[in-house]
């Protein structure tokens, strides 16, 4: 019997008992168990070359490791987070917190080597190490004190935005790659400019959108923000503006849509900043918020439709439509499940999210999601009017109070705690992998 065959038939190791109160003893037990599991799987070939038995062994070993991680996190997440942040005196973004957790608590989250190996694979060939990251993020967010601290930490400006701010203030315009930002009067106009792929979302666009939102909020000359899709070079919509086609399914199929860098970052990064504003310090007056307008041309699909739920005014061309096909894709549509029912009602939310109902701007029910529906050639004028009306002294304070009442921070924290776990699991479910493979094969 060869070594791989021997490993493939070996039983999964039994997890140790945890004390539930001794952090160091339990951390050591977790590390030993995870290390033993890694050693047992090391002789296996790459995922694409594994036999069905070997794939089942890997699945069972990872499930056992994640189950022990979950037990450990339930018992110790408060103490773990306190150690990682020096008693919550230091601000770490989630993507900085995870490597620190891997170093200080070995085995608690995937190692850098495991994540690097998975990044080189398509989604169907990954080992699913990101699930461990989702469990950790969910546990942090599920703890009232740790979760609130992390969410506030994510509201601070990114280093990239701070470095680019002097240039933006001087020139009033920046090309960030997937997003262009330009100051016009008191408004910052953010244009999604991925004309070749209909502004389909990926990690680069999330990075650029967060940078642009930070710049708009940091610049004292800006008092109101606008988000709009640019003019397309895509053959099907060449010369037309498009808001967003949602998640980039080709990138997802290729394994290039990360849980932390895309799916979690967009929700607790720039989208949360659109709602809550930017934290420039830890004092009660150290938050900068501004009103935001969205203008929808042609369509807002998936993540594009999710975005509209946080804007203060939404303008749409009469020939545009909205849809949230995440359930058909097999994933969770961000925080839409949290927000859409409040905006459009429970029945409409279920029709849109569970059944894939498309809402056209021209139908009466669209007014639950869109403030102004105008002919396509009048969108520019409607945008100018909206920016002017929202540029008023009392708007900022009142939008802050509206957002506080409609979306209490603790309720958002609780939703995101569950989202982190559920979305991580969905990314690696067989139905999602089969669907995205089929859609990409058809050229979707």
Short mmCIF file of C-alpha atoms in Angstrom, two decimals:
data_model
loop_
_atom_site.label_atom_id
_atom_site.label_comp_id
_atom_site.label_asym_id
_atom_site.label_seq_id
_atom_site.Cartn_x
_atom_site.Cartn_y
_atom_site.Cartn_z
CA UNK A 1 0.00 0.00 0.00
CA UNK A 2 1.47 3.38 -1.01
CA UNK A 3 1.74 6.26 1.45
CA UNK A 4 -1.11 8.28 -0.07
CA UNK A 5 -3.38 5.24 -0.06
CA UNK A 6 -2.50 4.58 3.57
CA UNK A 7 -3.30 8.14 4.49
CA UNK A 8 -6.53 8.07 2.52
CA UNK A 9 -7.86 5.20 4.58
CA UNK A 10 -6.61 6.48 7.95
CA UNK A 11 -9.28 7.64 10.42
CA UNK A 12 -9.61 11.32 11.26
CA UNK A 13 -7.94 12.15 14.56
CA UNK A 14 -10.19 12.52 17.59
CA UNK A 15 -10.26 16.11 18.86
CA UNK A 16 -9.06 16.80 22.41
CA UNK A 17 -11.22 18.04 25.25
CA UNK A 18 -10.84 21.74 26.05
CA UNK A 19 -10.94 23.14 29.56
CA UNK A 20 -13.10 26.06 28.45
CA UNK A 21 -11.37 28.36 30.95
CA UNK A 22 -7.59 27.97 30.57
CA UNK A 23 -6.64 29.93 27.44
CA UNK A 24 -3.05 28.71 27.21
CA UNK A 25 -3.82 25.03 27.75
CA UNK A 26 -6.66 25.12 25.25
CA UNK A 27 -4.59 27.06 22.69
CA UNK A 28 -1.81 24.48 22.99
CA UNK A 29 -4.28 21.61 22.56
CA UNK A 30 -5.78 23.28 19.49
CA UNK A 31 -2.34 23.87 17.96
CA UNK A 32 -1.32 20.23 18.49
CA UNK A 33 -4.52 18.93 16.94
CA UNK A 34 -4.29 21.19 13.89
CA UNK A 35 -0.61 20.34 13.42
CA UNK A 36 -1.37 16.62 13.60
CA UNK A 37 -4.12 17.05 11.04
CA UNK A 38 -1.79 18.92 8.69
CA UNK A 39 0.84 16.20 9.05
CA UNK A 40 -1.68 13.48 8.23
CA UNK A 41 -2.72 15.27 5.03
CA UNK A 42 0.77 16.33 3.91
CA UNK A 43 1.47 13.20 1.75
CA UNK A 44 -1.68 13.76 -0.33
CA UNK A 45 -1.41 15.02 -3.91
CA UNK A 46 -2.74 18.38 -5.07
CA UNK A 47 -6.55 18.68 -4.88
CA UNK A 48 -7.07 18.19 -8.62
CA UNK A 49 -5.26 14.81 -8.46
CA UNK A 50 -6.97 13.38 -5.36
CA UNK A 51 -9.18 10.35 -5.39
CA UNK A 52 -12.73 10.53 -4.00
CA UNK A 53 -11.51 8.85 -0.81
CA UNK A 54 -8.70 11.35 -0.39
CA UNK A 55 -11.09 14.25 -0.92
CA UNK A 56 -13.41 12.89 1.74
CA UNK A 57 -10.50 12.50 4.15
CA UNK A 58 -9.51 16.14 3.62
CA UNK A 59 -13.10 17.28 4.08
CA UNK A 60 -13.48 15.30 7.32
CA UNK A 61 -10.13 16.49 8.69
CA UNK A 62 -10.93 20.14 7.98
CA UNK A 63 -14.41 19.75 9.48
CA UNK A 64 -12.89 18.32 12.66
CA UNK A 65 -10.38 21.16 12.86
CA UNK A 66 -13.06 23.79 12.31
CA UNK A 67 -15.31 22.19 14.93
CA UNK A 68 -12.50 22.43 17.49
CA UNK A 69 -11.77 26.01 16.45
CA UNK A 70 -15.42 26.85 16.98
CA UNK A 71 -15.39 25.37 20.49
CA UNK A 72 -12.19 27.26 21.32
CA UNK A 73 -13.56 30.55 19.98
CA UNK A 74 -16.80 30.22 21.92
CA UNK A 75 -14.81 29.85 25.12
CA UNK A 76 -12.01 32.35 24.56
CA UNK A 77 -12.78 34.93 21.85
CA UNK A 78 -12.87 37.86 24.29
CA UNK A 79 -9.46 37.01 25.72
CA UNK A 80 -8.02 36.25 22.27
CA UNK A 81 -9.18 39.58 20.83
CA UNK A 82 -7.93 41.46 23.88
CA UNK A 83 -4.48 39.93 23.45
CA UNK A 84 -4.38 40.66 19.71
CA UNK A 85 -5.29 44.32 20.29
CA UNK A 86 -3.50 44.99 23.60
CA UNK A 87 -6.73 45.20 25.51
CA UNK A 88 -8.52 46.91 22.59
CA UNK A 89 -6.03 49.79 22.74
CA UNK A 90 -4.83 49.13 19.16
CA UNK A 91 -6.87 49.36 15.98
CA UNK A 92 -6.45 46.45 13.57
CA UNK A 93 -8.38 45.95 10.37
CA UNK A 94 -9.62 42.41 9.84
CA UNK A 95 -6.96 41.66 7.22
CA UNK A 96 -4.28 42.66 9.74
CA UNK A 97 -5.92 40.87 12.65
CA UNK A 98 -5.93 37.45 10.99
CA UNK A 99 -2.15 37.16 10.41
CA UNK A 100 -1.60 38.26 14.01
CA UNK A 101 -3.99 35.55 15.19
CA UNK A 102 -2.15 32.94 13.09
CA UNK A 103 1.17 33.92 14.67
CA UNK A 104 0.09 34.26 18.32
CA UNK A 105 -2.43 31.39 18.35
CA UNK A 106 -1.11 28.77 15.89
CA UNK A 107 -3.87 26.70 14.36
CA UNK A 108 -6.64 29.12 15.27
CA UNK A 109 -6.86 30.41 11.70
CA UNK A 110 -5.26 29.16 8.47
CA UNK A 111 -1.54 29.71 8.10
CA UNK A 112 -0.03 32.01 5.46
CA UNK A 113 1.23 28.95 3.58
CA UNK A 114 -2.23 27.33 3.49
CA UNK A 115 -3.85 30.53 2.23
CA UNK A 116 -1.13 31.03 -0.39
CA UNK A 117 -1.62 27.49 -1.68
CA UNK A 118 -5.37 28.02 -2.01
CA UNK A 119 -4.91 31.39 -3.75
CA UNK A 120 -3.12 29.60 -6.59
CA UNK A 121 -6.12 27.32 -7.24
CA UNK A 122 -9.51 27.67 -8.86
CA UNK A 123 -12.49 27.75 -6.52
CA UNK A 124 -13.32 24.09 -7.18
CA UNK A 125 -9.76 22.99 -6.35
CA UNK A 126 -9.25 24.93 -3.12
CA UNK A 127 -9.05 23.20 0.25
CA UNK A 128 -11.42 25.76 1.78
CA UNK A 129 -9.06 27.19 4.39
CA UNK A 130 -10.99 30.49 4.27
CA UNK A 131 -13.75 28.81 6.25
CA UNK A 132 -11.46 29.04 9.27
CA UNK A 133 -11.15 32.76 8.65
CA UNK A 134 -14.93 33.06 8.51
CA UNK A 135 -15.28 31.26 11.83
CA UNK A 136 -12.79 33.64 13.44
CA UNK A 137 -14.42 36.78 11.97
CA UNK A 138 -17.85 35.53 13.01
CA UNK A 139 -16.66 34.90 16.56
CA UNK A 140 -15.10 38.36 16.88
CA UNK A 141 -18.18 40.07 15.49
CA UNK A 142 -20.42 37.90 17.65
CA UNK A 143 -18.77 39.18 20.81
CA UNK A 144 -20.40 42.49 21.76
CA UNK A 145 -17.24 44.29 22.88
CA UNK A 146 -14.77 42.77 20.43
CA UNK A 147 -17.19 43.08 17.51
CA UNK A 148 -17.97 46.73 18.21
CA UNK A 149 -14.24 47.47 18.47
CA UNK A 150 -13.48 45.74 15.16
CA UNK A 151 -16.31 47.53 13.33
CA UNK A 152 -15.07 50.88 14.61
CA UNK A 153 -11.52 49.97 13.61
CA UNK A 154 -12.76 49.26 10.07
CA UNK A 155 -14.21 52.78 9.94
CA UNK A 156 -10.76 54.38 10.11
CA UNK A 157 -9.23 55.55 6.81
CA UNK A 158 -7.00 53.19 4.87
CA UNK A 159 -3.29 53.92 4.59
CA UNK A 160 -3.65 54.22 0.82
CA UNK A 161 -6.27 56.96 1.15
CA UNK A 162 -4.17 58.89 3.65
CA UNK A 163 -1.19 58.74 1.28
CA UNK A 164 -3.27 59.90 -1.71
CA UNK A 165 -5.18 62.64 0.10
CA UNK A 166 -2.64 65.48 -0.49
CA UNK A 167 -2.67 64.79 -4.24
CA UNK A 168 -6.47 64.64 -4.37
CA UNK A 169 -6.82 67.87 -2.43
CA UNK A 170 -4.35 69.54 -4.79
CA UNK A 171 -5.69 68.24 -8.12
CA UNK A 172 -9.33 67.40 -7.34
CA UNK A 173 -9.15 64.20 -9.36
CA UNK A 174 -7.56 60.75 -9.19
CA UNK A 175 -7.63 57.65 -11.38
CA UNK A 176 -7.56 54.72 -8.94
CA UNK A 177 -7.93 51.92 -11.47
CA UNK A 178 -11.46 50.55 -11.13
CA UNK A 179 -12.79 53.89 -9.82
CA UNK A 180 -12.28 57.50 -10.79
CA UNK A 181 -12.89 60.26 -8.24
CA UNK A 182 -13.32 63.91 -9.18
CA UNK A 183 -14.35 66.92 -7.14
CA UNK A 184 -16.95 69.15 -8.80
CA UNK A 185 -17.94 72.07 -6.63
CA UNK A 186 -18.84 70.67 -3.23
CA UNK A 187 -19.45 67.15 -4.60
CA UNK A 188 -17.11 64.20 -4.98
CA UNK A 189 -18.13 62.16 -8.02
CA UNK A 190 -17.08 58.51 -7.81
CA UNK A 191 -17.32 56.74 -11.16
CA UNK A 192 -16.96 52.97 -11.44
CA UNK A 193 -15.01 52.65 -14.68
CA UNK A 194 -14.53 48.98 -15.46
CA UNK A 195 -15.98 49.41 -18.92
CA UNK A 196 -14.83 46.03 -20.18
CA UNK A 197 -16.76 43.96 -17.62
CA UNK A 198 -19.82 46.10 -16.78
CA UNK A 199 -18.36 47.11 -13.40
CA UNK A 200 -18.43 43.51 -12.20
CA UNK A 201 -17.08 43.51 -8.65
CA UNK A 202 -13.78 42.03 -7.55
CA UNK A 203 -11.19 42.70 -4.86
CA UNK A 204 -9.56 45.47 -6.88
CA UNK A 205 -12.83 47.36 -7.17
CA UNK A 206 -13.49 47.00 -3.44
CA UNK A 207 -10.01 48.37 -2.73
CA UNK A 208 -10.53 51.31 -5.06
CA UNK A 209 -14.05 52.09 -3.84
CA UNK A 210 -12.95 52.16 -0.21
CA UNK A 211 -10.06 54.45 -1.12
CA UNK A 212 -12.40 56.76 -3.03
CA UNK A 213 -14.98 56.84 -0.22
CA UNK A 214 -12.22 57.66 2.27
CA UNK A 215 -10.94 60.49 0.08
CA UNK A 216 -14.40 61.97 -0.31
CA UNK A 217 -14.97 61.86 3.44
CA UNK A 218 -11.51 63.19 4.32
CA UNK A 219 -11.54 66.15 1.93
CA UNK A 220 -13.06 69.15 3.76
CA UNK A 221 -14.05 70.74 0.45
CA UNK A 222 -16.40 67.83 -0.26
CA UNK A 223 -19.85 68.02 1.35
CA UNK A 224 -21.78 65.40 -0.65
CA UNK A 225 -20.85 62.28 -2.61
CA UNK A 226 -22.11 60.65 -5.82
CA UNK A 227 -21.62 57.09 -7.07
CA UNK A 228 -22.33 56.26 -10.72
CA UNK A 229 -21.25 53.79 -13.35
CA UNK A 230 -19.13 54.96 -16.26
CA UNK A 231 -19.42 54.47 -20.01
CA UNK A 232 -18.86 50.90 -21.17
CA UNK A 233 -16.50 49.47 -23.76
CA UNK A 234 -18.12 46.03 -23.40
CA UNK A 235 -19.51 45.05 -26.85
CA UNK A 236 -23.07 44.52 -25.63
CA UNK A 237 -23.34 47.93 -23.93
CA UNK A 238 -20.68 49.95 -25.74
CA UNK A 239 -21.18 53.68 -25.27
CA UNK A 240 -23.78 53.29 -22.50
CA UNK A 241 -23.40 53.93 -18.81
CA UNK A 242 -23.88 50.87 -16.56
CA UNK A 243 -24.05 50.93 -12.77
CA UNK A 244 -22.92 47.40 -11.85
CA UNK A 245 -23.23 43.78 -12.95
CA UNK A 246 -22.56 42.50 -9.42
CA UNK A 247 -19.93 39.97 -8.41
CA UNK A 248 -17.44 38.97 -11.08
CA UNK A 249 -18.35 35.31 -11.64
CA UNK A 250 -15.30 34.63 -13.77
CA UNK A 251 -13.06 35.80 -10.92
CA UNK A 252 -15.08 33.72 -8.45
CA UNK A 253 -14.70 30.63 -10.64
CA UNK A 254 -10.95 31.31 -10.88
CA UNK A 255 -10.69 31.45 -7.09
CA UNK A 256 -9.96 35.18 -7.07
CA UNK A 257 -12.83 36.43 -4.88
CA UNK A 258 -11.46 36.28 -1.32
CA UNK A 259 -13.71 36.03 1.71
CA UNK A 260 -11.81 38.62 3.75
CA UNK A 261 -10.48 40.92 1.03
CA UNK A 262 -13.76 41.12 -0.87
CA UNK A 263 -16.88 39.68 0.72
CA UNK A 264 -16.24 40.88 4.27
CA UNK A 265 -14.22 43.98 3.46
CA UNK A 266 -16.91 45.51 1.24
CA UNK A 267 -19.58 45.14 3.95
CA UNK A 268 -17.64 46.30 7.02
CA UNK A 269 -15.32 48.55 5.02
CA UNK A 270 -16.55 51.09 2.51
CA UNK A 271 -20.27 50.24 2.66
CA UNK A 272 -20.24 50.63 6.44
CA UNK A 273 -18.43 53.95 5.91
CA UNK A 274 -21.20 55.13 3.59
CA UNK A 275 -23.64 54.53 6.45
CA UNK A 276 -21.59 55.43 9.54
CA UNK A 277 -18.96 57.78 8.17
CA UNK A 278 -15.22 57.81 8.73
CA UNK A 279 -13.51 57.64 12.12
CA UNK A 280 -10.52 59.97 12.34
CA UNK A 281 -9.91 59.33 16.05
CA UNK A 282 -11.55 57.74 19.07
CA UNK A 283 -13.36 60.78 20.46
CA UNK A 284 -17.11 61.43 20.13
CA UNK A 285 -16.50 64.24 17.61
CA UNK A 286 -14.01 62.27 15.50
CA UNK A 287 -16.48 60.98 12.91
CA UNK A 288 -16.97 62.50 9.46
CA UNK A 289 -20.24 61.70 7.70
CA UNK A 290 -21.64 63.09 4.45
CA UNK A 291 -24.77 62.45 2.38
CA UNK A 292 -24.55 60.19 -0.66
CA UNK A 293 -26.40 59.99 -3.98
CA UNK A 294 -26.46 57.00 -6.35
CA UNK A 295 -27.36 57.26 -10.03
CA UNK A 296 -28.36 54.01 -11.77
CA UNK A 297 -28.00 53.64 -15.51
CA UNK A 298 -29.05 50.44 -17.35
CA UNK A 299 -28.96 48.05 -14.35
CA UNK A 300 -27.80 47.45 -10.80
CA UNK A 301 -27.37 43.71 -10.37
CA UNK A 302 -26.32 41.85 -7.22
CA UNK A 303 -23.82 43.91 -5.27
CA UNK A 304 -24.86 46.97 -7.27
CA UNK A 305 -28.43 46.64 -6.01
CA UNK A 306 -27.14 46.02 -2.48
CA UNK A 307 -25.33 49.36 -2.56
CA UNK A 308 -28.50 51.31 -3.28
CA UNK A 309 -29.93 50.32 0.12
CA UNK A 310 -27.48 52.61 1.97
CA UNK A 311 -27.71 55.75 -0.15
CA UNK A 312 -29.62 58.85 0.90
CA UNK A 313 -31.05 59.43 -2.56
CA UNK A 314 -31.24 57.02 -5.48
CA UNK A 315 -31.91 58.23 -9.03
CA UNK A 316 -32.52 55.78 -11.86
CA UNK A 317 -33.06 56.01 -15.57
CA UNK A 318 -36.55 54.87 -16.54
CA UNK A 319 -35.14 51.96 -18.58
CA UNK A 320 -32.99 50.61 -15.73
CA UNK A 321 -33.68 47.58 -13.55
CA UNK A 322 -32.50 46.08 -10.25
CA UNK A 323 -31.96 42.44 -9.24
CA UNK A 324 -30.34 40.35 -6.52
CA UNK A 325 -29.59 36.91 -8.00
CA UNK A 326 -27.39 35.75 -5.12
CA UNK A 327 -29.73 32.91 -4.16
CA UNK A 328 -29.56 31.62 -7.72
CA UNK A 329 -25.77 31.95 -7.57
CA UNK A 330 -25.82 30.14 -4.21
CA UNK A 331 -24.28 32.84 -2.03
CA UNK A 332 -25.63 35.39 0.48
CA UNK A 333 -26.18 38.88 -1.01
CA UNK A 334 -24.14 40.83 1.50
CA UNK A 335 -26.28 42.77 3.94
CA UNK A 336 -29.27 42.89 1.59
CA UNK A 337 -31.08 40.33 3.77
CA UNK A 338 -30.59 42.75 6.65
CA UNK A 339 -31.72 45.90 4.82
CA UNK A 340 -34.09 45.05 1.98
CA UNK A 341 -37.08 43.98 4.11
CA UNK A 342 -36.93 47.26 6.00
CA UNK A 343 -36.93 49.26 2.77
CA UNK A 344 -39.27 47.26 0.55
CA UNK A 345 -41.19 44.98 2.93
CA UNK A 346 -40.78 41.34 3.86
CA UNK A 347 -42.70 39.86 0.92
CA UNK A 348 -40.84 41.89 -1.70
CA UNK A 349 -37.52 41.03 -0.03
CA UNK A 350 -38.27 37.31 -0.29
CA UNK A 351 -39.38 37.63 -3.91
CA UNK A 352 -36.21 39.47 -4.86
CA UNK A 353 -33.69 37.43 -2.82
CA UNK A 354 -35.19 33.93 -2.83
CA UNK A 355 -36.93 33.93 -6.20
CA UNK A 356 -34.75 36.32 -8.20
CA UNK A 357 -37.48 38.81 -8.99
CA UNK A 358 -36.24 41.66 -11.21
CA UNK A 359 -37.61 45.11 -10.39
CA UNK A 360 -37.83 47.58 -13.27
CA UNK A 361 -37.51 51.27 -12.50
CA UNK A 362 -40.71 51.91 -14.44
CA UNK A 363 -42.93 49.74 -12.18
CA UNK A 364 -44.68 51.33 -9.17
CA UNK A 365 -43.01 49.09 -6.56
CA UNK A 366 -39.60 50.36 -7.67
CA UNK A 367 -40.37 53.57 -5.76
CA UNK A 368 -39.68 51.63 -2.56
CA UNK A 369 -36.05 51.37 -3.68
CA UNK A 370 -35.62 54.39 -5.95
CA UNK A 371 -36.42 58.01 -5.10
CA UNK A 372 -36.51 59.50 -8.61
CA UNK A 373 -37.12 57.77 -11.94
CA UNK A 374 -36.36 59.98 -14.93
CA UNK A 375 -35.84 59.58 -18.67
CA UNK A 376 -32.27 58.48 -19.46
CA UNK A 377 -31.35 61.85 -20.93
CA UNK A 378 -32.46 63.62 -17.74
CA UNK A 379 -30.32 61.68 -15.25
CA UNK A 380 -27.56 64.29 -15.26
CA UNK A 381 -29.98 67.09 -14.37
CA UNK A 382 -31.61 64.98 -11.64
CA UNK A 383 -28.19 64.24 -10.17
CA UNK A 384 -27.27 67.93 -10.09
CA UNK A 385 -30.54 68.75 -8.33
CA UNK A 386 -30.05 65.98 -5.74
CA UNK A 387 -26.48 67.05 -4.97
CA UNK A 388 -27.65 70.62 -4.49
CA UNK A 389 -30.54 69.67 -2.18
CA UNK A 390 -28.40 67.40 0.02
CA UNK A 391 -25.69 70.03 0.40
CA UNK A 392 -27.42 71.63 3.39
CA UNK A 393 -26.14 72.06 6.98
CA UNK A 394 -28.86 70.03 8.71
CA UNK A 395 -28.68 67.05 6.33
CA UNK A 396 -25.62 65.47 7.96
CA UNK A 397 -27.05 65.42 11.49
CA UNK A 398 -30.43 64.16 10.33
CA UNK A 399 -29.06 61.37 8.13
CA UNK A 400 -26.93 60.28 11.09
CA UNK A 401 -30.02 60.02 13.29
CA UNK A 402 -32.01 58.25 10.57
CA UNK A 403 -29.25 55.66 10.08
CA UNK A 404 -28.94 55.18 13.83
CA UNK A 405 -32.66 54.47 14.13
CA UNK A 406 -32.93 52.29 11.03
CA UNK A 407 -29.70 50.35 11.43
CA UNK A 408 -28.51 50.19 15.07
CA UNK A 409 -24.78 49.29 15.17
CA UNK A 410 -25.39 46.31 17.44
CA UNK A 411 -27.98 44.84 15.09
CA UNK A 412 -25.58 45.23 12.15
CA UNK A 413 -22.81 43.60 14.20
CA UNK A 414 -25.01 40.59 14.98
CA UNK A 415 -25.97 40.16 11.33
CA UNK A 416 -22.38 40.37 10.14
CA UNK A 417 -21.29 37.78 12.72
CA UNK A 418 -23.61 35.22 11.15
CA UNK A 419 -22.89 36.42 7.62
CA UNK A 420 -19.15 35.79 8.03
CA UNK A 421 -19.79 32.13 8.81
CA UNK A 422 -22.62 31.47 6.36
CA UNK A 423 -20.88 33.16 3.43
CA UNK A 424 -17.65 31.27 4.11
CA UNK A 425 -19.56 27.97 4.01
CA UNK A 426 -21.46 28.91 0.85
CA UNK A 427 -18.27 29.78 -1.04
CA UNK A 428 -17.17 26.16 -0.81
CA UNK A 429 -20.50 24.39 -1.23
CA UNK A 430 -20.75 22.06 -4.20
CA UNK A 431 -23.84 23.76 -5.64
CA UNK A 432 -22.05 27.13 -5.83
CA UNK A 433 -18.97 25.60 -7.46
CA UNK A 434 -21.13 23.76 -10.01
CA UNK A 435 -23.20 26.85 -10.82
CA UNK A 436 -20.32 29.24 -11.37
CA UNK A 437 -18.54 26.63 -13.47
CA UNK A 438 -21.65 26.26 -15.63
CA UNK A 439 -22.20 30.04 -16.00
CA UNK A 440 -18.58 30.74 -16.86
CA UNK A 441 -18.66 27.88 -19.36
CA UNK A 442 -21.64 29.55 -21.04
CA UNK A 443 -19.83 32.88 -21.13
CA UNK A 444 -21.94 34.52 -18.38
#
